[in-house]
mmCIF file of C-alpha atoms in Angstrom:
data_model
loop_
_atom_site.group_PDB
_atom_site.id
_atom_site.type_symbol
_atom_site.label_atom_id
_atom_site.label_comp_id
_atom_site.label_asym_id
_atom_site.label_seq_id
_atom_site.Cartn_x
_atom_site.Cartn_y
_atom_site.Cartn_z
ATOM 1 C CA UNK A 1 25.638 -9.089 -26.422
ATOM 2 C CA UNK A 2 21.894 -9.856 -25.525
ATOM 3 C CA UNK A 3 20.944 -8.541 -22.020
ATOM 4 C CA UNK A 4 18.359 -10.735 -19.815
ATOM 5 C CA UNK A 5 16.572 -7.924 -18.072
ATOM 6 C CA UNK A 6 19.186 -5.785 -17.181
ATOM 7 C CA UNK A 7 20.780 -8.297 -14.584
ATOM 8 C CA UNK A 8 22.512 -10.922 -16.683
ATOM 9 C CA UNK A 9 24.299 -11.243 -19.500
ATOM 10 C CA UNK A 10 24.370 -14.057 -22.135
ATOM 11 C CA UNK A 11 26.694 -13.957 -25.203
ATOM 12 C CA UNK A 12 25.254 -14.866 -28.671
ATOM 13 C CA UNK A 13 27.981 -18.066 -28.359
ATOM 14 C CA UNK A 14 26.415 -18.661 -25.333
ATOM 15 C CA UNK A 15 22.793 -18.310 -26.319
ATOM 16 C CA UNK A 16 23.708 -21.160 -29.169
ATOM 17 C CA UNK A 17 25.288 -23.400 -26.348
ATOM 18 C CA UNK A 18 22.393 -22.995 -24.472
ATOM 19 C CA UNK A 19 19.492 -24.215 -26.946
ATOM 20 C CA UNK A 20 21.546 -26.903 -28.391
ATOM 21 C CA UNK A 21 22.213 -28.506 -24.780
ATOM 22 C CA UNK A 22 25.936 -27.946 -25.202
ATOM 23 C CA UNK A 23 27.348 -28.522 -21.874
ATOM 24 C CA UNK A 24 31.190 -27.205 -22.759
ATOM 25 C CA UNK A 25 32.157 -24.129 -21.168
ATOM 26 C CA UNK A 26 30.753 -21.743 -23.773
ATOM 27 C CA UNK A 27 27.648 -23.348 -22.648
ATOM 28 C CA UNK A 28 27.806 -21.595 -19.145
ATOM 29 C CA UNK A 29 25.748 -18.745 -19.033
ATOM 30 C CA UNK A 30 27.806 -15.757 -17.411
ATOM 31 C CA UNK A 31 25.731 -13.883 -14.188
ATOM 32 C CA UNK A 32 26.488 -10.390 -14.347
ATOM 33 C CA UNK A 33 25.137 -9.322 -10.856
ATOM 34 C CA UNK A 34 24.847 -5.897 -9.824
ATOM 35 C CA UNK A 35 27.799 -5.633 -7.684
ATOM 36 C CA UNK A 36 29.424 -6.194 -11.030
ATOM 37 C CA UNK A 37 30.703 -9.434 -10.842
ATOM 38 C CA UNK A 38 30.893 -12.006 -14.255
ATOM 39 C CA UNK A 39 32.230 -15.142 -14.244
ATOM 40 C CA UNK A 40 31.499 -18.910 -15.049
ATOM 41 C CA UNK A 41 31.453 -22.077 -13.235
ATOM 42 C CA UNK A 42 35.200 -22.710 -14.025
ATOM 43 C CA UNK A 43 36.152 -19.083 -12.836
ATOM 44 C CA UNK A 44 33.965 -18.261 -9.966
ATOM 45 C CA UNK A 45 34.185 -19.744 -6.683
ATOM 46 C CA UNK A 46 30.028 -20.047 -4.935
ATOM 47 C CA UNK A 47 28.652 -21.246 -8.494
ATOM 48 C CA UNK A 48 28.867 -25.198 -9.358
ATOM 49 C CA UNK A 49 26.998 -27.263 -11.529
ATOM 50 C CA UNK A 50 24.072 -29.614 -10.404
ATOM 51 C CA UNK A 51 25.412 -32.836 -11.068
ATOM 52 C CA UNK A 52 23.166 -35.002 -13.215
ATOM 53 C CA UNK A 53 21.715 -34.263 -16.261
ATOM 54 C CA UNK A 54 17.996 -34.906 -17.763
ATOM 55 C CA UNK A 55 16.558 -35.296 -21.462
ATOM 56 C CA UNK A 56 13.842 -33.792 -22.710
ATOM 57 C CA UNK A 57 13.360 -33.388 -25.857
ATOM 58 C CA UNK A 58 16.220 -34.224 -26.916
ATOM 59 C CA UNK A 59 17.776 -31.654 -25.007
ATOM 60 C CA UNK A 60 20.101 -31.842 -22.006
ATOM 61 C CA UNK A 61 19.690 -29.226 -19.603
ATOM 62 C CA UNK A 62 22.060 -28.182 -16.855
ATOM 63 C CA UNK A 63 20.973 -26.868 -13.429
ATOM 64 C CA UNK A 64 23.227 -24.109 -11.787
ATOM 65 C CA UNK A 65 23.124 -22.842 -8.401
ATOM 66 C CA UNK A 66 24.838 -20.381 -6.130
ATOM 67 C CA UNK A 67 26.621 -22.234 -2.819
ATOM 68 C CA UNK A 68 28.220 -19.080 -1.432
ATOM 69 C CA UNK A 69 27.648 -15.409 -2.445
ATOM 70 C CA UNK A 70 28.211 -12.584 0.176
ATOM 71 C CA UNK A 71 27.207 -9.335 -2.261
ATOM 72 C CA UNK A 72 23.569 -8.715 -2.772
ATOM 73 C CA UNK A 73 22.910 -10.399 -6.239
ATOM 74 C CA UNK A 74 19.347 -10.415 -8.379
ATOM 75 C CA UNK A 75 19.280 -14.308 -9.935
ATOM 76 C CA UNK A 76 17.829 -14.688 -13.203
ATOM 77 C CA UNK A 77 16.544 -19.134 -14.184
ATOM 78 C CA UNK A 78 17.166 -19.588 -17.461
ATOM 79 C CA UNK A 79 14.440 -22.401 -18.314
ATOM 80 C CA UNK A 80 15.203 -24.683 -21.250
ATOM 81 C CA UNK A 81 12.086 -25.997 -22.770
ATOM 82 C CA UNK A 82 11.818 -28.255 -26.073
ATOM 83 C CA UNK A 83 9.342 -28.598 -28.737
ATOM 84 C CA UNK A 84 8.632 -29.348 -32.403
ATOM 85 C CA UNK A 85 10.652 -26.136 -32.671
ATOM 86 C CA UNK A 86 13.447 -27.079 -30.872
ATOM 87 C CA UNK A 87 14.850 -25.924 -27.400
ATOM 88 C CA UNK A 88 14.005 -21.907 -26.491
ATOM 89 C CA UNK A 89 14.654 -19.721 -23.685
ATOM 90 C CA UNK A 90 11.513 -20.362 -21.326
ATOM 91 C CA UNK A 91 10.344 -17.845 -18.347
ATOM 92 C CA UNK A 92 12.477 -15.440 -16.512
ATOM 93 C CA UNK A 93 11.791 -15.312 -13.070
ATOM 94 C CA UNK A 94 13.979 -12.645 -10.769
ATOM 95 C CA UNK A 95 14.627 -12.812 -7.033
ATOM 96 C CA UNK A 96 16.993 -11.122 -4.131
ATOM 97 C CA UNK A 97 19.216 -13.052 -1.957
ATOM 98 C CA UNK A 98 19.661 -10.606 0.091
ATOM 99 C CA UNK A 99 16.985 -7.990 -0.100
ATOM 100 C CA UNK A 100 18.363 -5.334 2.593
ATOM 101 C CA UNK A 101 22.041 -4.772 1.213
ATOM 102 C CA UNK A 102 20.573 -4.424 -2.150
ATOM 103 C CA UNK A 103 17.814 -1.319 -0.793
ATOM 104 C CA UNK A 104 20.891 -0.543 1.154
ATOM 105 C CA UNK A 105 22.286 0.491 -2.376
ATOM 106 C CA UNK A 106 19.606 2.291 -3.654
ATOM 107 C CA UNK A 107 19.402 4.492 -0.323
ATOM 108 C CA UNK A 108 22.839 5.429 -0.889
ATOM 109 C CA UNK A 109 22.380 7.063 -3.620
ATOM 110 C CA UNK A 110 19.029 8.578 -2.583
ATOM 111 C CA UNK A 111 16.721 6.886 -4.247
ATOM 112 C CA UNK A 112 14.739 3.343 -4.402
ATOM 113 C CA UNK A 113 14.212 0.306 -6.191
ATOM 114 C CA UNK A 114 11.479 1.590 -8.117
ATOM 115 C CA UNK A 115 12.687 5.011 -9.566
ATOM 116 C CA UNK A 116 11.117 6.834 -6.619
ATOM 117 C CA UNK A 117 12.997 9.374 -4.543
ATOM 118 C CA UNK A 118 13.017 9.067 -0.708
ATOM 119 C CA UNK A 119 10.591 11.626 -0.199
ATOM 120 C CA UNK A 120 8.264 11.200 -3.304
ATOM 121 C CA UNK A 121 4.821 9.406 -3.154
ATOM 122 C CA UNK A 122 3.586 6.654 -5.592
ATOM 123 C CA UNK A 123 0.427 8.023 -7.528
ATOM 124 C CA UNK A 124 -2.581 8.650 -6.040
ATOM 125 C CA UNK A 125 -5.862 7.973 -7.523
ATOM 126 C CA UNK A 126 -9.318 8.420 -5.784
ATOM 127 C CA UNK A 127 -12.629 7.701 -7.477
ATOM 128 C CA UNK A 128 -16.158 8.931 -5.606
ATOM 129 C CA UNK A 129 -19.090 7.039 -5.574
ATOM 130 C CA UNK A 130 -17.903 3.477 -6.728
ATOM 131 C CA UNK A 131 -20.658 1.622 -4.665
ATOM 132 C CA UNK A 132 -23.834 2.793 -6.202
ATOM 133 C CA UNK A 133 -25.636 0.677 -2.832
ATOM 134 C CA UNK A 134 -23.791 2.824 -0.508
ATOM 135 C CA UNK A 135 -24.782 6.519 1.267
ATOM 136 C CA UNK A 136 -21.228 6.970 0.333
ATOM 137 C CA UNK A 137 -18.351 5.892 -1.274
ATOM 138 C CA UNK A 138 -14.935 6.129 -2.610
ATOM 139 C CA UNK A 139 -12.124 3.800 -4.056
ATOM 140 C CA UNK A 140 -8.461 4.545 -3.426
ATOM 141 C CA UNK A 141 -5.238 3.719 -5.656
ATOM 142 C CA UNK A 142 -1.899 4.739 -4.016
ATOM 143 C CA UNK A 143 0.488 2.708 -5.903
ATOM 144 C CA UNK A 144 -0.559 -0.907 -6.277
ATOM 145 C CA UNK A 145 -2.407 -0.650 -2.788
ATOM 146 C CA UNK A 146 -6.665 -0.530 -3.116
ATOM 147 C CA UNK A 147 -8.556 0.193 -0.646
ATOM 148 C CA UNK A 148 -12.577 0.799 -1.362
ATOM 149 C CA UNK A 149 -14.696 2.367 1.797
ATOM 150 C CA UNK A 150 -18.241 2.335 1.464
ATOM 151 C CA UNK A 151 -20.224 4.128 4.216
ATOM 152 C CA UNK A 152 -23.985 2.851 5.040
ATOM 153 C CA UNK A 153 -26.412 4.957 7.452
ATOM 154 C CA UNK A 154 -28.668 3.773 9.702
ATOM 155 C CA UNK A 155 -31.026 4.931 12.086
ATOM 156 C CA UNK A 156 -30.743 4.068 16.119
ATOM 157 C CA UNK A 157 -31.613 5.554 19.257
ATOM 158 C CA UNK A 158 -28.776 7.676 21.069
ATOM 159 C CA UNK A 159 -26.914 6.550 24.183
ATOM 160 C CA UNK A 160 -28.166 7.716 27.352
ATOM 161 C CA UNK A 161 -24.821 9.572 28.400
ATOM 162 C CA UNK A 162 -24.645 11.203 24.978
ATOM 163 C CA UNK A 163 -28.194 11.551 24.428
ATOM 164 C CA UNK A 164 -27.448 14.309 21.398
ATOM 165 C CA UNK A 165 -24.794 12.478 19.975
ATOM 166 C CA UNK A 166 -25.012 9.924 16.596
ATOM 167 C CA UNK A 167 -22.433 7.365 16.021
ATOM 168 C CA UNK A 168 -19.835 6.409 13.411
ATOM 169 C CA UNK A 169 -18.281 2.756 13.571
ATOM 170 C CA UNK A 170 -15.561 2.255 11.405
ATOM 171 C CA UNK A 171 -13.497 -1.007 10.276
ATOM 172 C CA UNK A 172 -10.773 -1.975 8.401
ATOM 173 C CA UNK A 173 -11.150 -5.625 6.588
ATOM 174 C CA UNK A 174 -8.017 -6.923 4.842
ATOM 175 C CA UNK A 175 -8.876 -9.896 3.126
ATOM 176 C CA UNK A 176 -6.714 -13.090 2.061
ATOM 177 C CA UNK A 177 -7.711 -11.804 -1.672
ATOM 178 C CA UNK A 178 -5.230 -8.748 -1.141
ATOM 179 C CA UNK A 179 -2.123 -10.419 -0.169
ATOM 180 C CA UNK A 180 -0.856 -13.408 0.480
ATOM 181 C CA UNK A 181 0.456 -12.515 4.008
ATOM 182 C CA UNK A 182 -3.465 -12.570 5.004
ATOM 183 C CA UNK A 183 -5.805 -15.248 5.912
ATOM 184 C CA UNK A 184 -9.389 -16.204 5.502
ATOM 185 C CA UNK A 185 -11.262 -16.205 8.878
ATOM 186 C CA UNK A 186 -11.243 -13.340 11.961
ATOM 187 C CA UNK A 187 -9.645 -10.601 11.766
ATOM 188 C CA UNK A 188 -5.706 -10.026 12.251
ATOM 189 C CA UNK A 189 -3.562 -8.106 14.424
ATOM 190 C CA UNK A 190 -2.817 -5.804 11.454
ATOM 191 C CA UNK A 191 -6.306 -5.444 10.471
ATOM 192 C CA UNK A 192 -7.403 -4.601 14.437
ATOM 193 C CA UNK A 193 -4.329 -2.091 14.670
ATOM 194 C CA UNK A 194 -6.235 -0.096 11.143
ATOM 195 C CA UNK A 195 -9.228 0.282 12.767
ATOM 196 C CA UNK A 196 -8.646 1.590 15.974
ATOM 197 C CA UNK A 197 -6.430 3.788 14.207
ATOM 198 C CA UNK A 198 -9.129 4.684 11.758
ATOM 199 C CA UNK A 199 -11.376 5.097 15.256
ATOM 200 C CA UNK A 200 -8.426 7.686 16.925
ATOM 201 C CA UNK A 201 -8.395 9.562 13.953
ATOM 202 C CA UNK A 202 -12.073 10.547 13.751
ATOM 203 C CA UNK A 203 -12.563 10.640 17.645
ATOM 204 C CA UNK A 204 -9.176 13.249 17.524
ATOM 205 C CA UNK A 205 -9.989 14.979 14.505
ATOM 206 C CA UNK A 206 -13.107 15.531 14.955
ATOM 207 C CA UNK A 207 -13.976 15.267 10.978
ATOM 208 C CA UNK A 208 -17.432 14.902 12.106
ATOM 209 C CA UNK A 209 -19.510 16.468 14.939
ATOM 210 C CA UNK A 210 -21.678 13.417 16.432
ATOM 211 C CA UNK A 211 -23.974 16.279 17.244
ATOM 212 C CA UNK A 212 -24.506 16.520 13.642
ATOM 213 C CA UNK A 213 -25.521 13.123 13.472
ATOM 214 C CA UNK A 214 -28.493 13.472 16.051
ATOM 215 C CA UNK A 215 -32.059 13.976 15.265
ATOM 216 C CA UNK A 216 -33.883 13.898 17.619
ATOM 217 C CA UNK A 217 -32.221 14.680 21.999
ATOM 218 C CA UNK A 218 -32.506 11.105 23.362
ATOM 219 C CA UNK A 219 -34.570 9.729 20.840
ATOM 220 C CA UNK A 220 -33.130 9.019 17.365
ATOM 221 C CA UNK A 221 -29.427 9.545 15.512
ATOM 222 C CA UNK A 222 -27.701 8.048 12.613
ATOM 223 C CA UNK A 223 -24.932 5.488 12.737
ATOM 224 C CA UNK A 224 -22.283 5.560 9.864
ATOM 225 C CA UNK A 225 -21.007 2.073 9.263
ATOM 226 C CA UNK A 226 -17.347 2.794 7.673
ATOM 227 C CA UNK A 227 -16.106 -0.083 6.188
ATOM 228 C CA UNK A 228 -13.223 -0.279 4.592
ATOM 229 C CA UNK A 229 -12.168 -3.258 2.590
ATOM 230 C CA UNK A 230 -8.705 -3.662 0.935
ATOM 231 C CA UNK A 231 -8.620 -5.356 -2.034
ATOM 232 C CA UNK A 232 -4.702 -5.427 -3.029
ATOM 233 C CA UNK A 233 -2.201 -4.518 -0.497
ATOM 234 C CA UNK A 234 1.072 -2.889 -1.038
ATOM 235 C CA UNK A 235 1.914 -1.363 1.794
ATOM 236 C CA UNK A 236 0.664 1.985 3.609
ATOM 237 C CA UNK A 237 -2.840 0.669 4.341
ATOM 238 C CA UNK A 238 -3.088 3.468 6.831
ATOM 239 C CA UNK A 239 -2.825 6.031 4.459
ATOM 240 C CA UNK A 240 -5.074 4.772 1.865
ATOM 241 C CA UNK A 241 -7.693 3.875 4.373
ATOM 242 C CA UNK A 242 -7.587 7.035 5.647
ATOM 243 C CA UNK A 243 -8.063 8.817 2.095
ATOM 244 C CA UNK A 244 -10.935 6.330 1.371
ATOM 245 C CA UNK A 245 -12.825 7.394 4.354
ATOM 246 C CA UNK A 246 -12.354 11.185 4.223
ATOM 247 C CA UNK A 247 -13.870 10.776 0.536
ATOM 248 C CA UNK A 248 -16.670 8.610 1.094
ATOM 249 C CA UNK A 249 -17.777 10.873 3.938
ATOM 250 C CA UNK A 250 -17.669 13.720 1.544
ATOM 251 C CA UNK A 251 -19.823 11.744 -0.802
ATOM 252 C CA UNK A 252 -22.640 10.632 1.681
ATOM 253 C CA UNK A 253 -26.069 12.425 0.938
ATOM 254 C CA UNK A 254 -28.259 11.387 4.290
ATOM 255 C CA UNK A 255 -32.075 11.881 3.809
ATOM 256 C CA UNK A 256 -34.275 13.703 5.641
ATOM 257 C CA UNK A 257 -35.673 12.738 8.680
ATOM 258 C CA UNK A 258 -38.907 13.856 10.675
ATOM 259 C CA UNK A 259 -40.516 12.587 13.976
ATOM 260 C CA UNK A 260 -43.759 12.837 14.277
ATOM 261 C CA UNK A 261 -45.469 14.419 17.381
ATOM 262 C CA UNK A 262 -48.335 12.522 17.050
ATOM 263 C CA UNK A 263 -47.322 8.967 16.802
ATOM 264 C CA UNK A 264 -43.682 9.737 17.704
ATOM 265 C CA UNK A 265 -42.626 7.452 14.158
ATOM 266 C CA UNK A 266 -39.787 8.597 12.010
ATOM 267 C CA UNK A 267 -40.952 9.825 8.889
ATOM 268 C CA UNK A 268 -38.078 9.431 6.123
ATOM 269 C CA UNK A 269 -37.896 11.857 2.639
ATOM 270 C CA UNK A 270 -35.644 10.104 0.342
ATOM 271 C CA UNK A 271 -36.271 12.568 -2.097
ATOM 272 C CA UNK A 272 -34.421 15.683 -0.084
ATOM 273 C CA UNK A 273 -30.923 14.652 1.095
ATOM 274 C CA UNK A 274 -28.610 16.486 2.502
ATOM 275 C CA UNK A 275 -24.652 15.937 2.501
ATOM 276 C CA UNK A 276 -22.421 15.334 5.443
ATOM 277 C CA UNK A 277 -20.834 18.703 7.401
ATOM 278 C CA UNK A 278 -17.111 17.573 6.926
ATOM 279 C CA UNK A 279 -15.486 20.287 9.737
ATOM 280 C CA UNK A 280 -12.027 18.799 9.219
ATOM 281 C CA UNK A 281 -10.276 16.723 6.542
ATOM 282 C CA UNK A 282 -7.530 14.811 8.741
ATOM 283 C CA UNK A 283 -5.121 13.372 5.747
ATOM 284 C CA UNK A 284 -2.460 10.849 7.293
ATOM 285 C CA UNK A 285 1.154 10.202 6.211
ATOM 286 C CA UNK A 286 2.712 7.494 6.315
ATOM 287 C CA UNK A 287 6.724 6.657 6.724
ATOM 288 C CA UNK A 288 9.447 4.115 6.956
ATOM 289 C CA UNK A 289 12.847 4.105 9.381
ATOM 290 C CA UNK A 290 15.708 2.457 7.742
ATOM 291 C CA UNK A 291 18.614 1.595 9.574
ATOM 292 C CA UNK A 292 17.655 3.797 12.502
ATOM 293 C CA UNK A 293 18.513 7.492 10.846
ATOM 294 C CA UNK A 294 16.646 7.343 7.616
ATOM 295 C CA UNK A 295 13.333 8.232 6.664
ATOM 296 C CA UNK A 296 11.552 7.045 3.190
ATOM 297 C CA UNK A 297 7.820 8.203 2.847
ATOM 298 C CA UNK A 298 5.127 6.146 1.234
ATOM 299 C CA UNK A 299 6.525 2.412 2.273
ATOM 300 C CA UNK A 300 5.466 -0.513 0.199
ATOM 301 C CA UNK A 301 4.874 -3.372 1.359
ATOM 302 C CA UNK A 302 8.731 -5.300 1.322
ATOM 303 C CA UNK A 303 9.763 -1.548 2.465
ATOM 304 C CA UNK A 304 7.820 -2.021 5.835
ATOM 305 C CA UNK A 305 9.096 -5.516 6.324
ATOM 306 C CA UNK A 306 12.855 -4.493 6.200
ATOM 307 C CA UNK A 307 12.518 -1.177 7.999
ATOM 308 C CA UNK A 308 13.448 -1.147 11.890
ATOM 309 C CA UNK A 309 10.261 1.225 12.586
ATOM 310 C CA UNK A 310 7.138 2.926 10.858
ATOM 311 C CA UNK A 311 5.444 5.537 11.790
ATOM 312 C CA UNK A 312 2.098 7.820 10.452
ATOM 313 C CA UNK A 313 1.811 11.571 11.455
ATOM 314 C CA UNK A 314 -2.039 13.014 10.677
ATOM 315 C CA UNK A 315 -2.842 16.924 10.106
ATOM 316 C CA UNK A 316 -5.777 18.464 9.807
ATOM 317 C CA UNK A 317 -6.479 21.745 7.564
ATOM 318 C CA UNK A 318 -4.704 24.119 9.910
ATOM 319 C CA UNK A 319 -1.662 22.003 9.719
ATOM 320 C CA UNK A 320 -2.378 20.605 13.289
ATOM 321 C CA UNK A 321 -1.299 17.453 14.334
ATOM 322 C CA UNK A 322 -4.222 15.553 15.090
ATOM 323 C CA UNK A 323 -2.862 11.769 15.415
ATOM 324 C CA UNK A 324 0.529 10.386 15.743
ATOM 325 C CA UNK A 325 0.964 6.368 15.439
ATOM 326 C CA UNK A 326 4.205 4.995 16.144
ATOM 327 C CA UNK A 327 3.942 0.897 16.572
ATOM 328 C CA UNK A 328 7.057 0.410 18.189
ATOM 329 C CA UNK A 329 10.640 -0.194 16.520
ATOM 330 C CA UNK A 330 13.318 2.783 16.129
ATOM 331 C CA UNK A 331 12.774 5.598 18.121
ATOM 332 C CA UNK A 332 12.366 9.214 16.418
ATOM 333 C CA UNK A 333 14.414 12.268 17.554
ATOM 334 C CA UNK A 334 12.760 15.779 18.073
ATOM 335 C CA UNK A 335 14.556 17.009 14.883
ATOM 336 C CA UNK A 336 13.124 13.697 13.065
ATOM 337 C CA UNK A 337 9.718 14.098 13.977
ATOM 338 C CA UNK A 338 9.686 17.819 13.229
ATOM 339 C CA UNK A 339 10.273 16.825 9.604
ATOM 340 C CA UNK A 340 7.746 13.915 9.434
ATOM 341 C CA UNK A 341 5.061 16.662 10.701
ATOM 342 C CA UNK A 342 6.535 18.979 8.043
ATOM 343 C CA UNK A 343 6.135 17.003 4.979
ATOM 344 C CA UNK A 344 3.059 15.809 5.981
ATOM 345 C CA UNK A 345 1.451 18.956 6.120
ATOM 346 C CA UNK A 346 2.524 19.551 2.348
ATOM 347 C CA UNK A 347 0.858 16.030 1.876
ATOM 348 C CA UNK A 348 -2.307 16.797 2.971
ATOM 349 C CA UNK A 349 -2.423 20.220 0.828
ATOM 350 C CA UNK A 350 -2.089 17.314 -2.149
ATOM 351 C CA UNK A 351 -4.349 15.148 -0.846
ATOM 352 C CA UNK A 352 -6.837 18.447 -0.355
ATOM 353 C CA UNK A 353 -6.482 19.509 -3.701
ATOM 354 C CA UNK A 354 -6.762 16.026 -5.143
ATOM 355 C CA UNK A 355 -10.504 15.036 -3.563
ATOM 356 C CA UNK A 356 -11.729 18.738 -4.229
ATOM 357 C CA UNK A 357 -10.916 18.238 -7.493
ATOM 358 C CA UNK A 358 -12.895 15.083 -8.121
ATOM 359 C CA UNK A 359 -15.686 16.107 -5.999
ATOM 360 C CA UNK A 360 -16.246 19.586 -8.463
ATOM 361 C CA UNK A 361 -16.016 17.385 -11.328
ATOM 362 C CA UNK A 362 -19.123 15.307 -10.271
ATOM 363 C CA UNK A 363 -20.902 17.895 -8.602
ATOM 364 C CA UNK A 364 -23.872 18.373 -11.132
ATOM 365 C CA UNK A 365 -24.196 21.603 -13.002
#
């Protein structure tokens, strides 16, 4: 027996059928599906042939298709191709007919479609100081989802009703280059919703006094442009964007800056710098609500289109909530919540450990 990726199976008769364009019954390849069911075209009701065969070649080549098929199935095509070699097995391509039974049966038995367990997080990679043009930088992996943020200071006058008080603009880009499900122009709904939750979690976190960022009362402050630029998307963009900023801040070294009383000019040392005071590393966790009851940390990206509701608790180093973003769909009991807060603050202890990690091993000695 010669398995096809685990989802079909194809006798060695079969396999001989098949490259010598035998159209007899041993030429049917058999579908093993993972609901178990095997059959042929003779035997199984919801697969016929396509009428009408074609040479090439030399070789005739059937078509098959499923009519009917109410279990959840994976579907291997079986490509014949021809050549001075003869006819070979071409490219395996797999899809899901019906993508929510089959995570249904993964769920059931506590676990997912790719080996994870409800509660466990893909890995996590961070690397500091990617953008050598930045003040600040950092590059996030969480799965297949990359997110970069690179953080560039500038120099402005304060606002009059927070005269002693710098500024920090972030933004969240997701570019078509990431995913398909993007497009080239303004930015989308999605990509609007990531920044002003980006915005809510330093204004509620408070992972940076502004007063830190002032220079001079009234006069001059820095602004921290955050942007944060996704490069390939696989769900939980709010929990990699997150991570990307907390790191970056942590990398920025700011020069110092002196007015002077004569002229009243800024006079900037680029040879002293002086790192960011991080007063609280907000770390946010992200999950997904299946069926209404069930909750699955670290959603991908075909995980947040079939679950009924999402949502992304943020803690701070005290374990205090700092953010909570819930964009609508199933509603979360008490009990529920309780346990998204919960695991999150074991997250962030991960997270913690993670960036202090990578920051002592390129702190110079």
């Amino acid at each position: 027996m010669v398995e096809c990726s685990g989802l079909f199976s194809v006798t060695e008769t079969h396999k001989r059928s098949l490259t010598t364009g035998d159209r007899s019954p041993q030429g049917i390849v058999l579908f093993t599906a993972l609901c178990g069911l095997q059959g042929s075209a003779g035997s199984r009701p919801g697969l016929r042939e396509a009428r009408g065969t074609r040479r090439r070649g030399g070789c005739r080549c059937s078509r098959w298709s499923f009519l009917r098929y109410r279990p959840a199935v994976r579907l291997t095509a079986v490509v014949l191709g021809s050549g001075s070699a003869g006819p070979a097995l071409g490219h395996l391509g797999t899809g899901t007919v019906e993508p929510l039974e089959y995570y249904r049966r993964f769920l059931k038995e506590n676990c997912r479609p790719d080996g994870r367990e409800l509660g466990e997080f893909r890995a996590t990679t961070v690397n500091i100081g990617s953008i050598t043009t930045a003040d600040g930088s950092a590059l996030v992996k969480l799965g297949n989802t990359t997110v970069i943020c690179g953080v560039k200071a500038e120099l402005a006058a304060p606002s009059a009703d927070a005269a002693n008080k710098g500024y920090i603009v972030p933004n969240v880009e997701l570019p078509s280059l990431c995913s398909t499900r993007f497009r080239s122009g303004p930015p989308g709904e999605e990509a609007q919703a990531a920044s002003q939750f980006i915005a809510d979690v330093i204004e509620n976190s408070q992972i940076i006094a502004k007063e830190d960022l002032c220079i001079a009362n009234g006069k001059l402050a820095w602004v921290l442009y955050c942007d944060i630029i996704c490069l390939d998307y696989d769900g939980n963009i709010l929990d990699a964007s997150a991570f990307a900023l907390l790191a970056a801040l942590k990398n920025v070294q700011l020069p110092s800056v002196t007015i002077n009383e004569e002229t009243g000019l800024s006079q900037v040392n680029f040879k002293q710098k002086n790192p960011l005071i991080i007063r609280k590393h907000p770390v946010a966790t992200s999950f997904a609500i299946f069926d209404d009851t069930l909750l699955i940390v670290d959603p991908t990206a075909e995980e947040e289109d079939l679950a009924t509701g999402t949502v992304t608790v943020v803690t701070d180093d005290e374990g205090k909530l700092c953010s909570l973003h819930k964009p609508g769909g199933s509603p979360l009991t008490g009990a529920k919540l309780q346990d998204c807060i919960t695991r999150a603050i074991t997250r962030h202890k991960e997270v913690k450990k993670l960036i202090d990690k990578v920051i002592e091993s390129i702190r110079p000695k």
